[in-house]
Amino acid sequence: SDAYDSEEEELTIENDAVLTKYKTAGEISNMVMKAVIQEVIPGASVINICVFGDKLITDETSKLYKKDKNLKKGIAFPTCVSINEVVCHFSPLRSDPVVT
């Protein structure tokens, strides 16, 4: 069968359910960013800040759409921070040396 002949509904932002999920993801992202900013204090470990952000994302997404067992939820891109004057993001690995 040709993929273009599929009778399945195309899931784009024109679909209200898809749009709602994008809006919800944006709300979670904004909430997590505000919480992560509060953790950025002198001497704070970058890995701890990033783990904190990832945990918040996981906790918040786990509360949603529980009926749809096949829906994949969670972290699409790990929490990243910029250190000092460095413009690009930094997403440390657990094996990296501690950066404060």
Short mmCIF file of N, CA, C and O in Angstrom, two decimals, residues 46-94:
data_model
loop_
_atom_site.label_atom_id
_atom_site.label_comp_id
_atom_site.label_asym_id
_atom_site.label_seq_id
_atom_site.Cartn_x
_atom_site.Cartn_y
_atom_site.Cartn_z
N VAL A 46 27.01 22.46 37.99
CA VAL A 46 26.29 22.46 36.72
C VAL A 46 25.55 21.14 36.52
O VAL A 46 24.39 21.12 36.10
N ILE A 47 26.18 20.02 36.84
CA ILE A 47 25.52 18.72 36.68
C ILE A 47 24.27 18.64 37.55
O ILE A 47 23.23 18.15 37.12
N ASN A 48 24.35 19.16 38.78
CA ASN A 48 23.18 19.12 39.66
C ASN A 48 22.05 19.99 39.11
O ASN A 48 20.88 19.62 39.22
N ILE A 49 22.39 21.12 38.55
CA ILE A 49 21.36 22.00 37.96
C ILE A 49 20.69 21.28 36.78
O ILE A 49 19.46 21.28 36.67
N CYS A 50 21.49 20.66 35.94
CA CYS A 50 20.94 19.97 34.76
C CYS A 50 20.11 18.75 35.17
O CYS A 50 19.04 18.50 34.61
N VAL A 51 20.58 17.98 36.14
CA VAL A 51 19.81 16.83 36.63
C VAL A 51 18.49 17.31 37.22
O VAL A 51 17.43 16.70 37.01
N PHE A 52 18.51 18.41 37.95
CA PHE A 52 17.30 19.01 38.52
C PHE A 52 16.30 19.34 37.42
O PHE A 52 15.12 19.00 37.51
N GLY A 53 16.76 19.98 36.35
CA GLY A 53 15.89 20.33 35.24
C GLY A 53 15.31 19.11 34.56
O GLY A 53 14.10 19.05 34.27
N ASP A 54 16.14 18.10 34.32
CA ASP A 54 15.67 16.87 33.69
C ASP A 54 14.63 16.17 34.56
O ASP A 54 13.63 15.65 34.06
N LYS A 55 14.85 16.16 35.87
CA LYS A 55 13.90 15.51 36.78
C LYS A 55 12.56 16.24 36.76
O LYS A 55 11.50 15.60 36.75
N LEU A 56 12.59 17.56 36.74
CA LEU A 56 11.33 18.31 36.68
C LEU A 56 10.56 17.99 35.40
O LEU A 56 9.34 17.81 35.43
N ILE A 57 11.27 17.93 34.28
CA ILE A 57 10.61 17.60 33.01
C ILE A 57 9.98 16.21 33.09
O ILE A 57 8.82 16.02 32.74
N THR A 58 10.74 15.25 33.58
CA THR A 58 10.22 13.88 33.71
C THR A 58 9.03 13.82 34.65
O THR A 58 8.02 13.17 34.34
N ASP A 59 9.13 14.49 35.78
CA ASP A 59 8.03 14.50 36.75
C ASP A 59 6.77 15.11 36.16
O ASP A 59 5.67 14.57 36.33
N GLU A 60 6.91 16.24 35.48
CA GLU A 60 5.74 16.93 34.93
C GLU A 60 5.11 16.16 33.77
O GLU A 60 3.90 16.07 33.67
N THR A 61 5.93 15.60 32.89
CA THR A 61 5.36 14.87 31.75
C THR A 61 4.73 13.56 32.18
O THR A 61 3.80 13.08 31.54
N SER A 62 5.20 12.98 33.29
CA SER A 62 4.63 11.71 33.76
C SER A 62 3.20 11.90 34.28
O SER A 62 2.45 10.93 34.38
N LYS A 63 2.81 13.12 34.56
CA LYS A 63 1.46 13.41 35.07
C LYS A 63 0.42 13.49 33.96
O LYS A 63 -0.77 13.52 34.23
N LEU A 64 0.87 13.53 32.71
CA LEU A 64 -0.03 13.81 31.59
C LEU A 64 -0.33 12.58 30.74
O LEU A 64 0.50 11.69 30.62
N TYR A 65 -1.49 12.60 30.14
CA TYR A 65 -1.90 11.61 29.13
C TYR A 65 -1.65 10.18 29.59
O TYR A 65 -1.09 9.36 28.87
N LYS A 66 -2.11 9.87 30.78
CA LYS A 66 -1.88 8.54 31.36
C LYS A 66 -2.69 7.45 30.68
O LYS A 66 -2.30 6.29 30.71
N LYS A 67 -3.80 7.80 30.05
CA LYS A 67 -4.63 6.78 29.39
C LYS A 67 -3.96 6.21 28.14
O LYS A 67 -4.17 5.06 27.80
N ASP A 68 -3.17 7.03 27.47
CA ASP A 68 -2.50 6.60 26.24
C ASP A 68 -1.17 5.96 26.62
O ASP A 68 -0.14 6.63 26.72
N LYS A 69 -1.19 4.65 26.83
CA LYS A 69 0.01 3.93 27.30
C LYS A 69 1.14 3.92 26.27
O LYS A 69 2.30 3.73 26.60
N ASN A 70 0.82 4.11 24.99
CA ASN A 70 1.84 4.07 23.94
C ASN A 70 2.46 5.44 23.66
O ASN A 70 3.38 5.54 22.86
N LEU A 71 1.94 6.49 24.29
CA LEU A 71 2.45 7.83 24.06
C LEU A 71 3.81 7.97 24.72
O LEU A 71 3.96 7.74 25.92
N LYS A 72 4.81 8.34 23.93
CA LYS A 72 6.15 8.53 24.47
C LYS A 72 6.23 9.93 25.06
O LYS A 72 5.86 10.91 24.42
N LYS A 73 6.73 10.01 26.29
CA LYS A 73 6.84 11.29 26.98
C LYS A 73 8.23 11.39 27.58
O LYS A 73 8.91 10.40 27.76
N GLY A 74 8.60 12.61 27.92
CA GLY A 74 9.86 12.78 28.61
C GLY A 74 10.76 13.80 27.99
O GLY A 74 10.29 14.79 27.45
N ILE A 75 12.04 13.54 28.05
CA ILE A 75 13.05 14.51 27.66
C ILE A 75 13.47 14.29 26.20
O ILE A 75 14.00 13.25 25.85
N ALA A 76 13.22 15.29 25.38
CA ALA A 76 13.65 15.23 23.99
C ALA A 76 15.07 15.79 23.86
O ALA A 76 15.84 15.36 23.03
N PHE A 77 15.39 16.76 24.68
CA PHE A 77 16.70 17.39 24.67
C PHE A 77 17.04 17.70 26.13
O PHE A 77 16.26 18.36 26.81
N PRO A 78 18.16 17.20 26.65
CA PRO A 78 18.45 17.38 28.07
C PRO A 78 18.64 18.85 28.46
O PRO A 78 18.92 19.70 27.62
N THR A 79 18.45 19.11 29.73
CA THR A 79 18.66 20.45 30.26
C THR A 79 20.10 20.88 29.98
O THR A 79 21.04 20.14 30.24
N CYS A 80 20.25 22.07 29.44
CA CYS A 80 21.56 22.62 29.10
C CYS A 80 21.68 24.02 29.69
O CYS A 80 20.69 24.71 29.85
N VAL A 81 22.88 24.41 30.00
CA VAL A 81 23.13 25.74 30.53
C VAL A 81 24.33 26.35 29.82
O VAL A 81 25.13 25.64 29.21
N SER A 82 24.42 27.64 29.89
CA SER A 82 25.60 28.35 29.39
C SER A 82 26.42 28.75 30.61
O SER A 82 25.89 29.26 31.59
N ILE A 83 27.71 28.50 30.54
CA ILE A 83 28.58 28.79 31.68
C ILE A 83 29.34 30.08 31.41
O ILE A 83 30.02 30.22 30.39
N ASN A 84 29.22 31.01 32.34
CA ASN A 84 29.91 32.30 32.29
C ASN A 84 29.71 32.98 30.94
O ASN A 84 28.60 33.18 30.51
N GLU A 85 30.81 33.28 30.26
CA GLU A 85 30.72 34.03 29.00
C GLU A 85 30.55 33.11 27.79
O GLU A 85 30.48 33.57 26.66
N VAL A 86 30.46 31.81 27.99
CA VAL A 86 30.31 30.86 26.89
C VAL A 86 28.88 30.92 26.36
O VAL A 86 27.93 30.77 27.10
N VAL A 87 28.75 31.17 25.06
CA VAL A 87 27.43 31.35 24.47
C VAL A 87 26.71 30.03 24.24
O VAL A 87 25.51 29.94 24.44
N CYS A 88 27.42 28.98 23.84
CA CYS A 88 26.74 27.73 23.52
C CYS A 88 26.32 26.99 24.79
O CYS A 88 26.80 27.26 25.88
N HIS A 89 25.40 26.06 24.61
CA HIS A 89 24.88 25.30 25.75
C HIS A 89 25.87 24.24 26.20
O HIS A 89 26.72 23.81 25.44
N PHE A 90 25.71 23.83 27.42
CA PHE A 90 26.56 22.80 28.01
C PHE A 90 25.64 21.80 28.68
O PHE A 90 24.84 22.15 29.53
N SER A 91 25.71 20.57 28.26
CA SER A 91 24.92 19.50 28.84
C SER A 91 25.89 18.44 29.36
O SER A 91 26.34 17.59 28.60
N PRO A 92 26.25 18.52 30.63
CA PRO A 92 27.29 17.64 31.16
C PRO A 92 26.86 16.18 31.25
O PRO A 92 25.68 15.88 31.40
N LEU A 93 27.84 15.31 31.18
CA LEU A 93 27.63 13.89 31.43
C LEU A 93 27.93 13.62 32.89
O LEU A 93 28.69 14.35 33.53
N ARG A 94 27.35 12.58 33.43
CA ARG A 94 27.62 12.24 34.84
C ARG A 94 29.11 11.96 35.06
O ARG A 94 29.63 12.16 36.15
#
